[in-house]
Coordinates of C-alpha atoms in Angstrom, one line a residue:
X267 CA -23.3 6.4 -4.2
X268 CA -23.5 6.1 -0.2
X269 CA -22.6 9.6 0.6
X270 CA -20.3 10.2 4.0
X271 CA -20.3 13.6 6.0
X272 CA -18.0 16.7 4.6
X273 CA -14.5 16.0 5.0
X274 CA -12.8 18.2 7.4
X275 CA -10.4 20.1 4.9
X276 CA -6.5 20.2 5.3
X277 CA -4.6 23.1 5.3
X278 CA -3.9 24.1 1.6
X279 CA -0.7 24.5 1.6
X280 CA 1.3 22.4 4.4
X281 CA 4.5 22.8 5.6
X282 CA 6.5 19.8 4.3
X283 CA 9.3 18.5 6.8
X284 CA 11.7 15.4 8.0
X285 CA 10.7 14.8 11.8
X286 CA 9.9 11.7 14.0
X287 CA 6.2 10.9 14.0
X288 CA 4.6 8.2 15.8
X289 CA 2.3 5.2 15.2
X290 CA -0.6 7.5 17.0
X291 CA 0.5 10.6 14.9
X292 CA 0.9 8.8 11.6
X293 CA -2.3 6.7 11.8
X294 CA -4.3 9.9 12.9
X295 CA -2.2 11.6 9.7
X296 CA -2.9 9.2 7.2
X297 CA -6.6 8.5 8.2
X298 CA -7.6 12.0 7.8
X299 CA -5.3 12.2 4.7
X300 CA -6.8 9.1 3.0
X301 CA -10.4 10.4 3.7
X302 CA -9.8 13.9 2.6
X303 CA -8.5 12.4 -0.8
X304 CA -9.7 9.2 -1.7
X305 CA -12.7 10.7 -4.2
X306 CA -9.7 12.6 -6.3
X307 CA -7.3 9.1 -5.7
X308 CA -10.1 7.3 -7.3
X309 CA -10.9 9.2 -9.8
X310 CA -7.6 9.6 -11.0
X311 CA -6.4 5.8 -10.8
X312 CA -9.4 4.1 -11.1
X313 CA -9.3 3.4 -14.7
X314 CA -5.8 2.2 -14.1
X315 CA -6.5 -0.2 -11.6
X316 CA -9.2 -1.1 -13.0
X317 CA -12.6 -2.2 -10.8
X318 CA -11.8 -5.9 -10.7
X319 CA -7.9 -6.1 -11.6
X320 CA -4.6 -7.4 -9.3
X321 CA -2.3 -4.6 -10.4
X322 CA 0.8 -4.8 -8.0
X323 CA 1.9 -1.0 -8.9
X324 CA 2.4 1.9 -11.5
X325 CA 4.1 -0.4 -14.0
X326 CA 1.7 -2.2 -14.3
X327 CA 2.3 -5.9 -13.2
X328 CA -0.6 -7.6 -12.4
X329 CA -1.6 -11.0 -10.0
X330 CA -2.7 -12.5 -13.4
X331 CA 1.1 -12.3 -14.9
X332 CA 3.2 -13.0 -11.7
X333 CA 1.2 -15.2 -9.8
X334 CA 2.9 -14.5 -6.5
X335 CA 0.3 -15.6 -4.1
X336 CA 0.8 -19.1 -6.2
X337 CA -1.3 -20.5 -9.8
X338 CA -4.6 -18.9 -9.7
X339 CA -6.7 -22.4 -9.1
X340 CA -4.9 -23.2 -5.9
X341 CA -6.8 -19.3 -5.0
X342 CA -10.2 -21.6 -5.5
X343 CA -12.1 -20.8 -1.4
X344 CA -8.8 -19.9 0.4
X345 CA -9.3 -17.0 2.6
X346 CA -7.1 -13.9 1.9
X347 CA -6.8 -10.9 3.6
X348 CA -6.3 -7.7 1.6
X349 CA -4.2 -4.8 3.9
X350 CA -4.6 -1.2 2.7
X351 CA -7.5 -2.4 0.3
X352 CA -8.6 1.2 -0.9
X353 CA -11.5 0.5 -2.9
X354 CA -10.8 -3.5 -3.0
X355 CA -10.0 -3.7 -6.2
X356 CA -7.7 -6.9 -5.7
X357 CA -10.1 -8.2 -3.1
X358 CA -12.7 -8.2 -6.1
X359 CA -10.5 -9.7 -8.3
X360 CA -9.6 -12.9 -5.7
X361 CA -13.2 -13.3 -5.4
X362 CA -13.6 -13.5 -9.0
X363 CA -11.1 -16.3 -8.9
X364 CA -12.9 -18.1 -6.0
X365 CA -11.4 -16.8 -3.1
X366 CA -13.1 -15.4 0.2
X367 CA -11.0 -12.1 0.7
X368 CA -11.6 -9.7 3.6
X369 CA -10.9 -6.0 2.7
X370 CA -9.3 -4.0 4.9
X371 CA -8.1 -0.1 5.1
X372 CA -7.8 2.7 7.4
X373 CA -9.9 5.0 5.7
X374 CA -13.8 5.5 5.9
X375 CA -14.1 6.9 2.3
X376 CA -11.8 4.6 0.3
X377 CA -13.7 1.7 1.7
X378 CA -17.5 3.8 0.4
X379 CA -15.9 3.5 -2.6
X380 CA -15.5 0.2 -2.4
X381 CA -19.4 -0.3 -1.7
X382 CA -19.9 2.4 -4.7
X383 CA -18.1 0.0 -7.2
X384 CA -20.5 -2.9 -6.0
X385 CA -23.2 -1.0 -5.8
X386 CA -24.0 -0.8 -2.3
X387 CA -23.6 -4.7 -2.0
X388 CA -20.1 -6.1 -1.3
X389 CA -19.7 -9.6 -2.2
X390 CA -17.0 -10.2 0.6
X391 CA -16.2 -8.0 4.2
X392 CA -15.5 -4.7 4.1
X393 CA -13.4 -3.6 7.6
X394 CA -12.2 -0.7 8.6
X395 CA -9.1 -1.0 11.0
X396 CA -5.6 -0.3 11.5
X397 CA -3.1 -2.8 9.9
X398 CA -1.3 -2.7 13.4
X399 CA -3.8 -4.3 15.5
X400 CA -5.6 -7.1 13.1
X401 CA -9.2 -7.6 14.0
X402 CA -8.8 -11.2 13.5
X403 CA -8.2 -14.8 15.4
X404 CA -4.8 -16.1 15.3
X405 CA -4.1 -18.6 11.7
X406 CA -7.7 -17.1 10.7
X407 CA -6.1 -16.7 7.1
X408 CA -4.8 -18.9 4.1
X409 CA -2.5 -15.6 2.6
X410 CA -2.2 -12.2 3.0
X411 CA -1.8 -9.1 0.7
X412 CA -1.3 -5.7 0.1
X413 CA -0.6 -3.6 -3.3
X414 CA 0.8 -0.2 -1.8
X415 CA -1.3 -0.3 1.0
X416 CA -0.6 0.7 4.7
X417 CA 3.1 -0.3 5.3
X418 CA 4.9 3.1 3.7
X419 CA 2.4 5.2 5.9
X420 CA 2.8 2.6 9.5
X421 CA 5.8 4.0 11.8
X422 CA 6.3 0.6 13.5
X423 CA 6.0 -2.2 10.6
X424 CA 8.1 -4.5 12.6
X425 CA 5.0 -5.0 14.5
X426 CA 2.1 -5.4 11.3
X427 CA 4.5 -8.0 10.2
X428 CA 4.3 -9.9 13.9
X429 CA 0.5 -9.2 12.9
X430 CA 0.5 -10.3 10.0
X431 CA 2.1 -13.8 11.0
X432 CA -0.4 -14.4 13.6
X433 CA -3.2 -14.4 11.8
X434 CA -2.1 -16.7 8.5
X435 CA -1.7 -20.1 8.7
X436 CA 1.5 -22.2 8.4
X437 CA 2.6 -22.4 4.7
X438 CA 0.1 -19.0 4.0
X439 CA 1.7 -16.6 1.9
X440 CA 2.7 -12.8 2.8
X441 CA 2.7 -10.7 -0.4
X442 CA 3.4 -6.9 -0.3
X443 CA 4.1 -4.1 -2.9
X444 CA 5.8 -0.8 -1.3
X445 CA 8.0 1.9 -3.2
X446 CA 11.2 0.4 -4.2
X447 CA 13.3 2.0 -1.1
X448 CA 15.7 3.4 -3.4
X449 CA 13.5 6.0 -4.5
X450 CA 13.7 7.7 -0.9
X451 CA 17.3 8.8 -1.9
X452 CA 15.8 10.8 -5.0
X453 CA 13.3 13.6 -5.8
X454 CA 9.9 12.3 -6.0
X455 CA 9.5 13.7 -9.9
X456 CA 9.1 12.0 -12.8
X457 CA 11.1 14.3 -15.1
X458 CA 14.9 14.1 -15.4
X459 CA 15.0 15.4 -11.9
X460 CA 14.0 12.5 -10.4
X461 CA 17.0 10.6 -11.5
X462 CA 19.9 12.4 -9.2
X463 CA 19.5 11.4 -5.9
X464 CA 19.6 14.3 -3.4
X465 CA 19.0 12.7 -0.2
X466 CA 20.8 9.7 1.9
X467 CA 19.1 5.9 1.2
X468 CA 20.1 5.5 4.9
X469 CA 18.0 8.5 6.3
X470 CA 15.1 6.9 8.3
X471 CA 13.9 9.9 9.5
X472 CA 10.1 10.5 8.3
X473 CA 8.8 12.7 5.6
X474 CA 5.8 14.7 7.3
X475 CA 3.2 17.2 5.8
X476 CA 1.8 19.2 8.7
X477 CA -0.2 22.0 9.3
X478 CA 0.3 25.6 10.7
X479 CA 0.3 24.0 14.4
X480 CA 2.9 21.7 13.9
X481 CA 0.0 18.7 13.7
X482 CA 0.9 16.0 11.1
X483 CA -1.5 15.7 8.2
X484 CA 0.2 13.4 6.0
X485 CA 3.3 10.9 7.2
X486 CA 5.5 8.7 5.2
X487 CA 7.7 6.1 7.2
X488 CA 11.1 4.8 4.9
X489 CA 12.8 1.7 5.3
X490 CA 15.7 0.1 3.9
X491 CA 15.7 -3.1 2.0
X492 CA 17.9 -4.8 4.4
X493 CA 15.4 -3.4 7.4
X494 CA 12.1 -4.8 5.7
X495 CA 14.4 -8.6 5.3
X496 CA 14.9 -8.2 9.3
X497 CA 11.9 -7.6 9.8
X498 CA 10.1 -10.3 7.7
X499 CA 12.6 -12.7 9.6
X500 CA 12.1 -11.7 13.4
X501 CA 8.5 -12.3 12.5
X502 CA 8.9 -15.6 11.2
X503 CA 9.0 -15.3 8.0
X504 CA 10.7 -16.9 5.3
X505 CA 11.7 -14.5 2.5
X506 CA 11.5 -16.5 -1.1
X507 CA 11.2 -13.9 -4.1
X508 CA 12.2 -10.0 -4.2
X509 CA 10.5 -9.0 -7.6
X510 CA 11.1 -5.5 -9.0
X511 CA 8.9 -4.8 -12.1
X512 CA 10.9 -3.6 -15.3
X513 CA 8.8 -0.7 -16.9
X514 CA 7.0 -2.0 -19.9
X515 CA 6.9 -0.2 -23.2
X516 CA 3.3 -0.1 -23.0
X517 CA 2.6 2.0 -20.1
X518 CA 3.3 5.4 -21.7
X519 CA 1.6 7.1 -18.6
X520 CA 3.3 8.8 -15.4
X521 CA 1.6 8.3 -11.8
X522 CA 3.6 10.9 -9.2
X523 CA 6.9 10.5 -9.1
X524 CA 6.8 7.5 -11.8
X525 CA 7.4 7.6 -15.3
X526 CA 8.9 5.5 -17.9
X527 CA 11.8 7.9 -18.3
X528 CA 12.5 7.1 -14.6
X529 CA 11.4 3.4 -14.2
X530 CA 14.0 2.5 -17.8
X531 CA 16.4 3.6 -14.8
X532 CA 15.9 3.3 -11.4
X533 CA 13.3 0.7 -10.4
X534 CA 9.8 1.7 -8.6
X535 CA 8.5 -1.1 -7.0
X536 CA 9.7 -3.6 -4.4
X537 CA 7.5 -6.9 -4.1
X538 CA 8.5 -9.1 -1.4
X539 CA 7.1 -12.5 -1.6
X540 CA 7.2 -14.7 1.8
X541 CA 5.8 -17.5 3.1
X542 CA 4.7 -18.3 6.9
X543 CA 6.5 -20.9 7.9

């Protein structure tokens, strides 16, 4: 395993708050965050996700049931970029289908993990970058993805999805799993707590982890269904499937604030499916 310097520890115990963080803050945040964590992420996930699997979130769904970047052989050598990667999981399971993804994620460690699973030797690019200023030519890609990654931790998502238009080309498609936005009205627990809703849906304001000095070490940015359509439009967008994964009686396991006694209820995911016009 390609070892990386110590992490620099967070505070053990941070103060946990609703404030206004920034792109600068939350990118700095979530960076150190992601590094700090990814080995205990992995390690608790992994098995889930599987080192070669598409799975769009804790229920389970997976790329090989939904097809939402469209039927698997029209994959065959397009070029797809994965956003908020982690260890590339679906980036490994495109190439497997005969696609040329690019893997991309914030943080240092969850992309060593990446090279870990491939044993030192990725078979496609492995880049490190912020999802807010894309590394790449303008229509440089056939589709885009992302399974959890980036947008719930980005303060200004208005702008990745102007990003995110740039770089595919016309009829690519934009396909992106986040926390179904409902869930920010609730307590993030999978027992029957997690089933009254103790804040406002309409509360914008960020949730925020920081440490004794006020700094941010953690930031999660909300947004409301009707903000992510308006922002899919003003970018150009064209909106064509909203898919919101029933929990299936097989998955018997909780992940966080997800369970099957709270996805038989309230749903968990939010998949929006568009296509660059």
């Amino acid at each position: 395993m390609i070892q990386a310097p110590a992490p620099r520890p967070a505070p053990e115990e941070p103060e946990a708050t609703r404030r206004v963080a920034d792109d600068t803050e939350s990118s700095r945040a979530n960076r150190g965050w992601w590094d700090r964590n990814a080995d205990e992420y992995q390690s608790d996930h992994g098995e889930f996700l599987g080192d070669s699997d598409f799975v769009w979130g804790p229920e389970g769904a997976t790329e090989d049931e939904l097809h939402l970047l469209g039927p698997t052989a029209g994959l065959d050598g397009a070029r797809i970029l994965e956003i908020g990667a982690g260890a590339a999981q679906c980036s490994r399971w495109l190439a497997a289908h005969g696609a040329r993804p690019v893997a991309l994620d914030l943080s240092h460690r969850q992309l060593q993990h990446a090279r870990r699973i491939d044993d030192g030797h990725s078979p496609f690019p492995l880049v490190q970058a912020d999802a807010g200023v894309l590394p790449f030519a303008d229509a440089s890609f056939d589709h885009a993805c992302s399974a959890y990654g980036a947008l719930p931790f980005i303060a200004d998502t208005a702008h990745v999805m102007r990003e995110v238009r740039r770089v595919l080309r016309p009829g690519g498609r934009w396909v992106f799993s986040v926390t179904h936005p409902v869930r920010w009205a609730f307590p993030d627990e999978p027992g029957p707590e997690g089933l009254t809703a103790s804040a406002s849906y309409f509360d914008r304001t960020p949730y925020v982890e920081q440490d004794e000095n006020g700094h941010a070490v953690y930031v999660e940015h909300h947004r409301t269904l009707g903000d992510r359509v308006r922002e899919l439009s003003a970018a150009g967008f064209r909106l064509v499937d909203l898919v919101e994964p029933e929990w299936p009686a097989w998955n018997t396991a909780e992940w966080g604030g997800w369970s099957p006694q709270r996805g038989r209820v309230i749903p968990g995911t939010a998949i929006f499916v568009c296509v660059a016009p």
